[in-house]
XYZ file of C-alpha atoms in Angstrom:
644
model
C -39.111 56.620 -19.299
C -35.723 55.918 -19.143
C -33.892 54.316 -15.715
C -31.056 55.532 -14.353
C -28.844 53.318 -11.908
C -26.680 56.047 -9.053
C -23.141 56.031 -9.541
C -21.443 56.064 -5.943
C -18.496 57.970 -6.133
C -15.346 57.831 -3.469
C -13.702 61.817 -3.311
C -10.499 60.663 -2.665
C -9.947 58.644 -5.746
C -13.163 60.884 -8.006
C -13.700 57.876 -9.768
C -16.946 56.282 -10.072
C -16.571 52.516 -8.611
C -19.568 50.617 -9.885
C -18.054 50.770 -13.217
C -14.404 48.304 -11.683
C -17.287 46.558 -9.934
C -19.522 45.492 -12.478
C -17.067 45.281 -15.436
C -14.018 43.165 -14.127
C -12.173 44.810 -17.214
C -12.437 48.246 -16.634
C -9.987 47.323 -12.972
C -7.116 47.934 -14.803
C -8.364 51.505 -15.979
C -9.640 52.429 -12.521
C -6.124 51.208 -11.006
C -4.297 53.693 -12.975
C -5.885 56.244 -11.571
C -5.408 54.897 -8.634
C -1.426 54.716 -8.484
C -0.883 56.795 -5.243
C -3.429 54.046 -3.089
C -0.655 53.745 -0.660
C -1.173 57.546 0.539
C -4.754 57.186 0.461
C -7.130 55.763 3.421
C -8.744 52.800 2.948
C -12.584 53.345 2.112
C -14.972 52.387 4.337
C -17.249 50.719 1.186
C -16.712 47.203 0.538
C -17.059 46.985 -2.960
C -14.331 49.421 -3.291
C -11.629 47.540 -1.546
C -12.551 43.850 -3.593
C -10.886 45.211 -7.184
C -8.159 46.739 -5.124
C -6.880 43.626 -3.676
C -7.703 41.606 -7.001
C -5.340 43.891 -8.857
C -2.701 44.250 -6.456
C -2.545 40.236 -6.221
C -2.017 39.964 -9.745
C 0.361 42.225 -9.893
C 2.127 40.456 -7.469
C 1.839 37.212 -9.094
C 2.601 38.255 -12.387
C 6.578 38.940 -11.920
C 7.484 37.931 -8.631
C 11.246 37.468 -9.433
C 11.292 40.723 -12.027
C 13.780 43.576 -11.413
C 11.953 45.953 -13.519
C 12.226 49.412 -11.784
C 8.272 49.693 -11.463
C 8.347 45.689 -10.005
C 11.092 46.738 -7.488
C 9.051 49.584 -6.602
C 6.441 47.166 -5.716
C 8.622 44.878 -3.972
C 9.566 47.449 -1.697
C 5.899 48.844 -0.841
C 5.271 45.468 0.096
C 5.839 45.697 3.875
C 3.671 48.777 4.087
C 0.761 46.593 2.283
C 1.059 43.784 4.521
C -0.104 45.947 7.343
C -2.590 47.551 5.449
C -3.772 43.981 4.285
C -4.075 42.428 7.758
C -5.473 45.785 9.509
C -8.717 45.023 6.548
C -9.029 41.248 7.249
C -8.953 42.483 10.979
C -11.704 44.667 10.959
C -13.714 42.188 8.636
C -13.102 39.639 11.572
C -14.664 41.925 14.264
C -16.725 43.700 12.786
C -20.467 42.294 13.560
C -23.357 41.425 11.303
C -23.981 43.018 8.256
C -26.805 42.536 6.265
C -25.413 43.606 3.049
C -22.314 41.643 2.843
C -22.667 38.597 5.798
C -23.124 35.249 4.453
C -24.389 32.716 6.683
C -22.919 34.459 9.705
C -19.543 35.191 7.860
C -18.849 38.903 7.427
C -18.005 39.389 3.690
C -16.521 35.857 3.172
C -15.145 37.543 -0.764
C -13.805 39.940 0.220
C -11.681 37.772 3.160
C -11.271 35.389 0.645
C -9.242 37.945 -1.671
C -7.103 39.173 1.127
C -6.172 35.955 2.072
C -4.646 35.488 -1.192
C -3.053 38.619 -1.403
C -1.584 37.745 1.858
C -0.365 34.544 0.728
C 0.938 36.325 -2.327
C 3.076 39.414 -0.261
C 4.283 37.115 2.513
C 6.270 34.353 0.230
C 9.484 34.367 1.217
C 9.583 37.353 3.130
C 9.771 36.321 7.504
C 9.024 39.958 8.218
C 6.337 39.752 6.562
C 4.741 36.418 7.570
C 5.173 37.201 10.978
C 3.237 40.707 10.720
C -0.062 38.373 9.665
C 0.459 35.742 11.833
C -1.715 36.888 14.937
C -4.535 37.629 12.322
C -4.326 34.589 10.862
C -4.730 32.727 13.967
C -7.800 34.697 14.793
C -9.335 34.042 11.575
C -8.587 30.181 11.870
C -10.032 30.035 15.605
C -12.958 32.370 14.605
C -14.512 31.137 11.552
C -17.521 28.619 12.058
C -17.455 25.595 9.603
C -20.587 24.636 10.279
C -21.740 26.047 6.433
C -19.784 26.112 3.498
C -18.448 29.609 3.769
C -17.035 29.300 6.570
C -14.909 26.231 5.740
C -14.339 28.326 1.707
C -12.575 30.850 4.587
C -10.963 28.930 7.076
C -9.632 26.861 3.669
C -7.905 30.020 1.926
C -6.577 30.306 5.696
C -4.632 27.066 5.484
C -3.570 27.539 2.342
C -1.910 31.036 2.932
C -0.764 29.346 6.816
C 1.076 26.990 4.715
C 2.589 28.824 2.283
C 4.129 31.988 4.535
C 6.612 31.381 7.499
C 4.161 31.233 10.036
C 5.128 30.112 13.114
C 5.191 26.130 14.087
C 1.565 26.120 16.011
C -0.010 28.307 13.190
C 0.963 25.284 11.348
C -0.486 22.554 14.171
C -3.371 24.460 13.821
C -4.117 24.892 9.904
C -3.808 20.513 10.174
C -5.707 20.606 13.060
C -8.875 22.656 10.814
C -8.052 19.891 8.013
C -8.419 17.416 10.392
C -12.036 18.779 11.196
C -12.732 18.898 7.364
C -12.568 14.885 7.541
C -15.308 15.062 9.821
C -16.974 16.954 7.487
C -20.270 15.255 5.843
C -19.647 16.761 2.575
C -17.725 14.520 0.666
C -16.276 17.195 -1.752
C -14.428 19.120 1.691
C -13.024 15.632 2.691
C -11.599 14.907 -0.351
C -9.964 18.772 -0.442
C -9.133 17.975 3.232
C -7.171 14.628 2.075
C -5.208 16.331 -0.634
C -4.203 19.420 1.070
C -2.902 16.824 4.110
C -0.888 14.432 1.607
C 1.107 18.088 0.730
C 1.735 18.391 4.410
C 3.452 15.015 5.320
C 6.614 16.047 4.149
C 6.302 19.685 6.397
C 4.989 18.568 9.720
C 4.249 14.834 10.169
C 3.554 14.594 13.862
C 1.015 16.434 13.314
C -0.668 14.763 11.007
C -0.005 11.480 13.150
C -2.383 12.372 15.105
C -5.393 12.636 12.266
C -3.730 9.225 11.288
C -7.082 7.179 13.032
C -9.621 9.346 11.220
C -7.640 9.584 7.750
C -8.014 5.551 7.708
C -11.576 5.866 8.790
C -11.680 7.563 5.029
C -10.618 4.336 3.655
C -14.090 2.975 4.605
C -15.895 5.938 2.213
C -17.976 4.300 -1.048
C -16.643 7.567 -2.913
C -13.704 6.265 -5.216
C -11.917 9.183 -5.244
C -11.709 9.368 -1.346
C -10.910 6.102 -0.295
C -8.116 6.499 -3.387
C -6.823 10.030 -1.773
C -7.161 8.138 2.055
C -4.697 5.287 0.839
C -1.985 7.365 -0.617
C -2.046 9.841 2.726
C -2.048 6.561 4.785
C 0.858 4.794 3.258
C 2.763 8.314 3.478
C 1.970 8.035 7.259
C 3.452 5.161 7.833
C 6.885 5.113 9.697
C 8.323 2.577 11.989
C 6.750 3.140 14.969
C 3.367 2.298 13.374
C 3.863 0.238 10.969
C 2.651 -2.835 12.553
C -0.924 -1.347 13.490
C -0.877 0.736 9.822
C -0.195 -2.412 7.820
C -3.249 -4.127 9.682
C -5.550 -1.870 8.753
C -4.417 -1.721 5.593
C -4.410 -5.319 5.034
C -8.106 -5.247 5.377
C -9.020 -2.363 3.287
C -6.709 -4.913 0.568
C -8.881 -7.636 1.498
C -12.332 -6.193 0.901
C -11.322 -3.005 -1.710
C -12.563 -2.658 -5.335
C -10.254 -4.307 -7.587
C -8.923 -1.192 -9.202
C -7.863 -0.131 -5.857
C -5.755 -3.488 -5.177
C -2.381 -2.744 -7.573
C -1.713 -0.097 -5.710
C -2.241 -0.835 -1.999
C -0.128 -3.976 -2.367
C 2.713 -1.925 -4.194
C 2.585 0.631 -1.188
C 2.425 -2.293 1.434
C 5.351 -3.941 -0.641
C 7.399 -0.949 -0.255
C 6.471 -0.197 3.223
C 7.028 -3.632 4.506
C 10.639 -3.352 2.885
C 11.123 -0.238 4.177
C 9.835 -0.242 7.929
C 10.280 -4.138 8.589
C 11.182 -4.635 11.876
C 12.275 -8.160 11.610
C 12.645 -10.682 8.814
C 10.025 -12.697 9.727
C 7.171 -10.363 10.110
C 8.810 -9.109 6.592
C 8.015 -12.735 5.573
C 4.640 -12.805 6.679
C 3.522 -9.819 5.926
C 4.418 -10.747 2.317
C 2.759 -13.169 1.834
C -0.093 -11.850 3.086
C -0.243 -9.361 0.606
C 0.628 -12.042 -2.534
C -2.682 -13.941 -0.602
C -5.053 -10.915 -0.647
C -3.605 -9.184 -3.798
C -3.391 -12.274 -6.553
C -2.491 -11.219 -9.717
C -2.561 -7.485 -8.797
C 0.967 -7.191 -7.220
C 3.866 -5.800 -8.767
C 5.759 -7.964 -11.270
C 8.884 -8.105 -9.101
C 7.243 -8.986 -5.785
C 7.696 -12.416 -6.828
C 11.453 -12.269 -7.167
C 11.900 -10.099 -4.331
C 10.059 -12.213 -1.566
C 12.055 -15.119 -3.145
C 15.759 -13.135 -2.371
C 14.183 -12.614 1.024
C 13.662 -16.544 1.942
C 17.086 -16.966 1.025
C 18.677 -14.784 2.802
C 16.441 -15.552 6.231
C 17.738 -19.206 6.786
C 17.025 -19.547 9.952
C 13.281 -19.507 9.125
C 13.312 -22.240 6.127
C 11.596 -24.430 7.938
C 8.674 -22.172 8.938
C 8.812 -20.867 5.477
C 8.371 -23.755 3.509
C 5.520 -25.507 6.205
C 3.385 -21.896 5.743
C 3.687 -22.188 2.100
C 2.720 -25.608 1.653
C -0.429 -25.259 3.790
C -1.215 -22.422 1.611
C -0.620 -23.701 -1.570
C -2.413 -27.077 -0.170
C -5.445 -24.563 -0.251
C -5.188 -22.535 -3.040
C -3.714 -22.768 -6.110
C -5.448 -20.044 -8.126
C -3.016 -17.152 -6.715
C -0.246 -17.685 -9.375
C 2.320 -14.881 -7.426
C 1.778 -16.638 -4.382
C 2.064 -20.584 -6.001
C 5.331 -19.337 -7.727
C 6.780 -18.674 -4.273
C 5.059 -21.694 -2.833
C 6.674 -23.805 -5.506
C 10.263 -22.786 -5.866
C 10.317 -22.920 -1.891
C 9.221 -26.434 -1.658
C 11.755 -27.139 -4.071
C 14.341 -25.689 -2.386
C 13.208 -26.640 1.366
C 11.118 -30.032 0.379
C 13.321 -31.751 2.746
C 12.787 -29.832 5.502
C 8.506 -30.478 5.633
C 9.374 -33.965 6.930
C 11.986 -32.830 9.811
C 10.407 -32.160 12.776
C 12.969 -29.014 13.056
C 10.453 -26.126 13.404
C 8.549 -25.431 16.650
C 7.142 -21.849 15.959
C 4.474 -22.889 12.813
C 2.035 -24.816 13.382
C 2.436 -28.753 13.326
C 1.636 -29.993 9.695
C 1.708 -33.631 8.770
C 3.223 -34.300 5.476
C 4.239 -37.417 3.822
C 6.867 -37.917 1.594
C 4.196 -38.754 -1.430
C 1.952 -35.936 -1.089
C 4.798 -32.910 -1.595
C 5.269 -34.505 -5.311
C 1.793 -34.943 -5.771
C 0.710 -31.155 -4.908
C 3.457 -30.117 -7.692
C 1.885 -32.330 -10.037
C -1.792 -31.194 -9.305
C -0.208 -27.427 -9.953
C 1.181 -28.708 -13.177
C -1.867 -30.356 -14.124
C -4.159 -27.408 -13.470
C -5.800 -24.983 -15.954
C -5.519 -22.054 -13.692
C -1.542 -22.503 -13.167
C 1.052 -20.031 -15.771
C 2.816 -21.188 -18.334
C 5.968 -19.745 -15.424
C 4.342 -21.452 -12.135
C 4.624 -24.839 -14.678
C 8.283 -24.119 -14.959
C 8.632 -23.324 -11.321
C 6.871 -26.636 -10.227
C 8.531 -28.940 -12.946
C 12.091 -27.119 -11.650
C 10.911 -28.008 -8.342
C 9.814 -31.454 -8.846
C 13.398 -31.997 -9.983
C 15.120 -30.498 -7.002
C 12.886 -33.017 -5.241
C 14.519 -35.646 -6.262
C 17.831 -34.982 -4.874
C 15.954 -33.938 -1.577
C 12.957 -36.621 -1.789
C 15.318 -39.600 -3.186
C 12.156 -42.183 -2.558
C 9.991 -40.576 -5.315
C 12.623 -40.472 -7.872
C 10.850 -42.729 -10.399
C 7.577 -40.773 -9.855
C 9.232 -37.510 -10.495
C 10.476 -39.193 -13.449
C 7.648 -40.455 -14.897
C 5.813 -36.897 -14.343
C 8.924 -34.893 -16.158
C 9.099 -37.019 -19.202
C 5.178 -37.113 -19.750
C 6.067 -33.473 -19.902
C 8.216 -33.627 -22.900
C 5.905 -33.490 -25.259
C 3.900 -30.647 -24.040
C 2.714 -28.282 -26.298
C 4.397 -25.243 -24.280
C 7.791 -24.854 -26.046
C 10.076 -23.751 -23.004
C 8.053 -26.744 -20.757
C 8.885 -28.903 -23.358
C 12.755 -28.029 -23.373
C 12.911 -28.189 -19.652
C 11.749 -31.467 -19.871
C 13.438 -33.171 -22.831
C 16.994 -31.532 -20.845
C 15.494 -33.080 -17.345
C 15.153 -36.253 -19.166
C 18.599 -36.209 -20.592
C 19.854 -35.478 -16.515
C 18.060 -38.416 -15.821
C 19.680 -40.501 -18.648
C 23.302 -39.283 -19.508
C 24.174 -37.620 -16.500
C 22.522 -38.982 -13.215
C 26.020 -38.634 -11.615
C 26.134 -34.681 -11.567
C 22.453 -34.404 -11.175
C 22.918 -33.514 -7.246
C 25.914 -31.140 -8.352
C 23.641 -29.256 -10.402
C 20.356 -29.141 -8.340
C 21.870 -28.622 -5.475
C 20.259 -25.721 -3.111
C 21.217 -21.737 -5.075
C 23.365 -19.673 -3.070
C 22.620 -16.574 -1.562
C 22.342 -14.355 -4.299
C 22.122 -10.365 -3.531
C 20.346 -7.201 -5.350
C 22.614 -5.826 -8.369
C 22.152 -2.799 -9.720
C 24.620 -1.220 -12.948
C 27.797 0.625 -11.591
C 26.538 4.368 -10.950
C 22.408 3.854 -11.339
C 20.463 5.044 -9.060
C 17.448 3.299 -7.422
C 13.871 4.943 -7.235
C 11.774 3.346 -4.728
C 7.996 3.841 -4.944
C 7.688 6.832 -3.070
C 10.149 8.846 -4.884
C 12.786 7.961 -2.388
C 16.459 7.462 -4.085
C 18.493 4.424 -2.785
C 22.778 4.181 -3.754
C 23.329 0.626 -5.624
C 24.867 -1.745 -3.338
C 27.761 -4.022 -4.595
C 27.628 -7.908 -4.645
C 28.739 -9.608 -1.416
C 30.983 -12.549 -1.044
C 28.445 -15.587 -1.803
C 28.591 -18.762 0.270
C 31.058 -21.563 -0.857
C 29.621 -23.565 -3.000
C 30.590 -25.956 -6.033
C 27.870 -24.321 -8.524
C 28.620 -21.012 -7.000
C 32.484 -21.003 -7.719
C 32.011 -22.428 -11.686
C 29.280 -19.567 -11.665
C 31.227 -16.883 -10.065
C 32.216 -14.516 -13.167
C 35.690 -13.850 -11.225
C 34.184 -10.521 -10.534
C 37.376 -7.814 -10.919
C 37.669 -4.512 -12.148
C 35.787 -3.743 -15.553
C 38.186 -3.631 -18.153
C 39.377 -0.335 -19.590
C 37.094 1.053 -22.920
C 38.821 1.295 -25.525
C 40.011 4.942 -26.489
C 38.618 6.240 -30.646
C 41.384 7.528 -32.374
C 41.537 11.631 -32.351
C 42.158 13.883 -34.867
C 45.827 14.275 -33.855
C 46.962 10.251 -34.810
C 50.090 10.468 -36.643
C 50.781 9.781 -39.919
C 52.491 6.563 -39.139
C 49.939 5.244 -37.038
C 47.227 5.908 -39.582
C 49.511 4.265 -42.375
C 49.699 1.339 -40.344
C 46.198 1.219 -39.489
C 45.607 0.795 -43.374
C 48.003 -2.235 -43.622
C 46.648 -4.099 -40.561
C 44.426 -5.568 -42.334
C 47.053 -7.144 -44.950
C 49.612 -8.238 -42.071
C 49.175 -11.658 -40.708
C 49.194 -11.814 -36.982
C 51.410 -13.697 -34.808
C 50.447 -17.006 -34.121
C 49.456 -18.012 -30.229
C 51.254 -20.373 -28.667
C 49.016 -23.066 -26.935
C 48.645 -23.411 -23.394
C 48.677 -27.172 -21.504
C 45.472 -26.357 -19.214
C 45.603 -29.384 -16.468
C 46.442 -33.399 -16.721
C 45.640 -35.962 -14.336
C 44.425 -39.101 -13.861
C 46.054 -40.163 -17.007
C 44.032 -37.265 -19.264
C 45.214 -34.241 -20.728
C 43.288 -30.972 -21.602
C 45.036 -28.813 -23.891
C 43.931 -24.970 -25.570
C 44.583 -23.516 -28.909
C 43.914 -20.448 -30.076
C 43.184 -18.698 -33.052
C 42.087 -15.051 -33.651
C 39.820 -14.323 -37.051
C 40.746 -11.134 -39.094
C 38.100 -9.942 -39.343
C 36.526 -10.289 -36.061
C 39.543 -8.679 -34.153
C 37.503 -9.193 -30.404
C 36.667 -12.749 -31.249
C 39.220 -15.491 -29.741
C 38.648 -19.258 -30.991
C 39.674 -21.393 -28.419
C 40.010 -25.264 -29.275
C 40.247 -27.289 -25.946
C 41.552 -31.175 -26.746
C 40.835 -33.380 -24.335
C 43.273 -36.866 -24.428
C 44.650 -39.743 -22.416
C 48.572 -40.371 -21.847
C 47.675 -44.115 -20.542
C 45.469 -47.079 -21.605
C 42.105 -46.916 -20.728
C 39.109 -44.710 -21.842
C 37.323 -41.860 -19.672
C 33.942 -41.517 -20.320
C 31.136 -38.592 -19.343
C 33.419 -36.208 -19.956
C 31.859 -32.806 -19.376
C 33.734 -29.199 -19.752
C 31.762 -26.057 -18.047
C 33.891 -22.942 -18.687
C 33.039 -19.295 -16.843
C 35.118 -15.857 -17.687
C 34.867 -12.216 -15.913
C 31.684 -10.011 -16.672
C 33.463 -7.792 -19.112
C 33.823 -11.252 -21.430
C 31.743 -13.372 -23.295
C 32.260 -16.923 -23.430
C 30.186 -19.535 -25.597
C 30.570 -23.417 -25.576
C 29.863 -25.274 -28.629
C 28.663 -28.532 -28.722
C 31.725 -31.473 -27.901
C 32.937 -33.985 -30.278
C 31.684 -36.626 -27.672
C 31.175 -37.974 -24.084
C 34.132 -40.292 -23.952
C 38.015 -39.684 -24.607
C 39.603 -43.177 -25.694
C 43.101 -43.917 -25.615
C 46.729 -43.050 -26.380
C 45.646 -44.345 -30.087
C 42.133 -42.897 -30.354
C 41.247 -39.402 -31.607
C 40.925 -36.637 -28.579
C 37.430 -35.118 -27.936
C 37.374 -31.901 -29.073
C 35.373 -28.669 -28.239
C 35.102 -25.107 -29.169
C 34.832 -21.872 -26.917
C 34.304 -18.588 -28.734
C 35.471 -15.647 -26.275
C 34.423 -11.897 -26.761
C 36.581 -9.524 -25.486
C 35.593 -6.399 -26.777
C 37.629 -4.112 -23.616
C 40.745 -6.422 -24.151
C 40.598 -7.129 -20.757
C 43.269 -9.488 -19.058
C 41.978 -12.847 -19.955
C 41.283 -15.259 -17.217
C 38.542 -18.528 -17.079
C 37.404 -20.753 -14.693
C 36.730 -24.610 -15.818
C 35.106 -27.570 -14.307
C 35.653 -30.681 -15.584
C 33.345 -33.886 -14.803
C 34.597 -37.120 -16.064
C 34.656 -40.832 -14.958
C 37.930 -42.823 -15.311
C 38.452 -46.155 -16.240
C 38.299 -47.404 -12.176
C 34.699 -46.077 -12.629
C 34.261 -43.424 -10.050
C 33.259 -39.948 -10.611
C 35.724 -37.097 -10.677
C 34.927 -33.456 -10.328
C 37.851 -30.910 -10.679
C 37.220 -26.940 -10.567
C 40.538 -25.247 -12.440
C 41.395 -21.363 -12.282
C 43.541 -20.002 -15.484
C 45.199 -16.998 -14.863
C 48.184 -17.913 -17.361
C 46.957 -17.004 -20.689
C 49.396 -16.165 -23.688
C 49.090 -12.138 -23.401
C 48.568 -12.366 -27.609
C 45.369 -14.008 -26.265
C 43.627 -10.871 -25.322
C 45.918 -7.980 -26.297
């Protein structure tokens, strides 16, 4: 006995339509002989219309952009589909139960499904065409239950075609509104769609989404990873400045509590956001640190040197500052980001803990023994850096210049340090020492407070902040006056002009003499008298190397005119950024007499650009009267064979 399954046929096409049904590769067959569909009425049989609309949406997919004859053809049917399209999902909308194709009170949720799609396909960039299938799309979105899962598979496909058309602005409201209610949702698989397809909204209508903003960081609470991961990234996109005060509370708690996988990149977005939506400095202030409290070791690497540019720049709030930080690091010393701010602060501002000049923080009594003694319990401690040891034993020297009654403490901690086993700890201390020793008169010239120092970024980079958001570079302000800050100041000009390869079309002469430069012996430089005073002279000669043509030797000779000998003589030297200056070691400390030899000492300029040459010295000395003299010198006057 053999079985034989009916083969419904359709007269208008005379093909047999189980056989596109059952074998999905067989559409294309049935398709061609079905190229005049357009003149044909739709059938009244479900299954007939579901390979239809597959085919068609491929179609339209495939070459969107093509201007193939048959693809232009296609183009231009496409406002007589649309119609077509919407006047089927219509009917499907109204039409009442069905026990052959409703699904949990959703009539034919497939084939809506598929005409959805081909909706969203036919209405890209095309207004007319969008606004044709607005009205039904509204009535689908308003219509569909999402009490099951079909309902919200439907009302899903809705947003995504609502979003993708030019549908009208509350067609919009609405598809966030219906992602909203997907948050609500007990499945966690429809909250987590819910939370991606809202992060790809913020950028299209945020004040919408503002208003889902209470249940998105309800999300934030879910045990799921992948939610609470998906919540955090839609809630830091939320955040402007008219919330960011309440948004960076709640987020500050989810830090507090979250796994630890989840830390890195809340405080990087609460970083960012507090930089970006601050509203003053100080809540700037605060907010950082709360972050470098709850985070640890899990914030970025430059949050450290950022917050740090921030105290600097807020001087009005040193003295809050540093009395915050030293009750926190009196507490805690295992958060090394936040005891590396702690401790260059309190080196900075150590002074001001024992002025009663702040009235906003909270009244701390510190004596002028226990600041010293909390940097040496951070040096001492197995849980500090190899850096937050260089910070504090830094900072225990800037101490004492502001904290002159612990001096010989601090200087009994920084040479027990110079034989540590850490190789940069041990050359900070062995040169601390040797401030202590050889040159106690410029030791409050050279820990004196740093200047306000700015951002730099190179000359035409862009900046890329977290989010994706491009910032110009910003140039280097005028710094405050300062001693250190003028030697240091690189006499910032215009970058000197690169130098120009040789072409193709060099004459012969020029290429002759090229050859031969090497055998000519260059002009000697005359030497320049740099500055005299007091009885001593500094004088500069130069010398070029052949075959170093960039490199200029400089040989500054220090001497005295009158009796007498100056000793701690010191020579700091600076030049513009498009130089390179090096110092070698001196001859010695002290410059005798009319009759004595004259210290010596070498500086080796680069000046690969052969830029105009100009330096900045300082010279430290102490005369025979026996009082210290500083003098800063500027040297625009160079010998032009110098640098040309």
């Amino acid at each position: 006995m053999t079985w034989r399954t009916p083969r419904p046929a359709c007269r208008a096409w005379r093909w047999p339509v189980w056989a596109a049904w059952a074998r999905p590769g067989c559409a294309a067959t049935w398709w061609g002989r079905c190229s005049d569909w357009r003149e044909t009425p739709w059938p009244p049989c479900a299954g007939r219309l579901w390979p239809a609309l597959s085919t068609w949406s491929a179609k339209s997919r495939s070459s969107p952009t093509s201007s193939s004859p048959s693809v232009t053809g296609s183009s231009r049917s496409t406002a007589k589909a649309v119609p077509r399209v919407v006047e089927i999902l219509h009917n499907l909308e109204v039409s009442g139960y069905s026990l052959e194709h409703s699904i949990m009170g959703v009539s034919n949720p497939f084939l809506q499904v598929r005409a959805l799609r081909l909706l969203r396909v036919l209405g890209q960039g095309s207004e007319e065409a969008s606004e044709a299938m607005n009205d039904t799309l509204a009535q689908v979105a308003m219509n569909t239950e999402t009490s099951h899962n079909v309902g919200s598979a439907v009302l899903y496909e809705t947003v995504l075609t609502i979003t993708a058309v030019h549908s009208a602005p509350g067609l919009r409201v609405l598809a966030v509104n219906i992602l909203g209610r997907f948050l609500l949702s007990r499945d966690r698989n429809i909250r987590s769609v819910a939370l991606m397809s809202l992060l790809r909204l913020v950028r299209v209508d945020q004040s919408a989404l503002q208003r889902h903003r209470a249940t998105v960081l309800a999300c934030l609470r879910d045990p799921d990873p992948s939610i609470h991961r998906r919540a955090l990234d839609l809630s830091l996109a939320l955040m402007t400045g008219a919330n960011v005060r309440t948004m960076t509370q709640e987020l500050l708690g989810f830090l507090e509590t979250c796994p630890p996988a989840m830390k890195p990149p809340c405080a990087s977005g609460l970083l960012f956001a507090a930089e970006r939506f601050a509203p003053n400095k100080r809540w700037h202030i605060d907010t950082m640190l709360q972050v470098l409290t709850m985070a640890g070791s899990s914030v970025p690497d430059n949050a450290v040197s950022r917050l740090i540019q921030l105290i600097v720049g807020a001087g009005e709030l040193h003295p809050y500052i540093v009395r915050r930080l030293y009750g926190a690091l009196a507490c805690d010393i295992s958060q090394q980001p936040l005891v590396q701010v702690a401790t260059w602060c309190i080196g900075e501002y150590g002074d001001l803990l024992l002025a009663d000049s702040c009235e906003e923080a909270e009244p701390v009594q510190v004596e002028e023994g226990q600041v010293p003694a909390l940097l040496e319990r951070v040096l001492q401690s197995h849980l500090s850096l190899p850096p937050t040891r260089a910070l504090a034993l830094t900072a225990l020297m800037k101490l004492s210049t502001r904290l002159p009654g612990d001096i010989d403490r601090i200087r009994r901690i920084v040479s027990v340090f110079g034989s540590c086993h850490d190789i940069e700890l041990q050359q900070r201390a062995v040169e601390y020492n040797a401030l202590f020793r050889k040159y106690d008169h410029l030791r409050a010239s050279v820990l004196e407070k740093m200047p306000l120092v700015r951002a730099e970024e190179e000359e035409g980079a862009e900046v890329v902040a977290p989010g994706g958001q491009k910032r110009a570079p910003f140039s280097t302000a005028q710094e405050e006056p300062s001693q250190v800050a003028d030697l240091l100041d690189l006499l910032g000009g215009p970058p000197a002009d690169p130098l120009v390869p040789a072409g193709s079309d060099t004459p012969v002469a020029e290429s002759l003499l090229d050859l031969l430069e090497d055998v000519t012996t260059a002009p000697p430089i005359p030497p320049l008298r740099v500055w005299e005073g007091d009885g001593l002279r500094l004088d500069f000669a130069f010398q070029r190397p052949p075959a170093d043509p960039h490199l200029l030797l400089i040989t500054a000779s220090a001497s005295r005119t009158q009796p007498g000998t100056t000793s701690g003589f010191l020579l700091q030297a600076a030049v513009p950024k498009a130089l390179q200056v090096q110092l070698e070691a001196p001859s010695g400390t002290s410059v005798p007499g009319p009759d004595g030899a004259p210290l010596s000492q070498q500086l080796r300029v680069r000046n690969p650009g052969q830029a105009p040459l100009r330096m900045r010295l300082r010279l430290a000395y102490t005369p025979p009267a026996g009082v210290p003299v500083q003098e800063t010198l500027e040297i625009n006057d160079f010998p032009a064979a110098a640098w040309q």
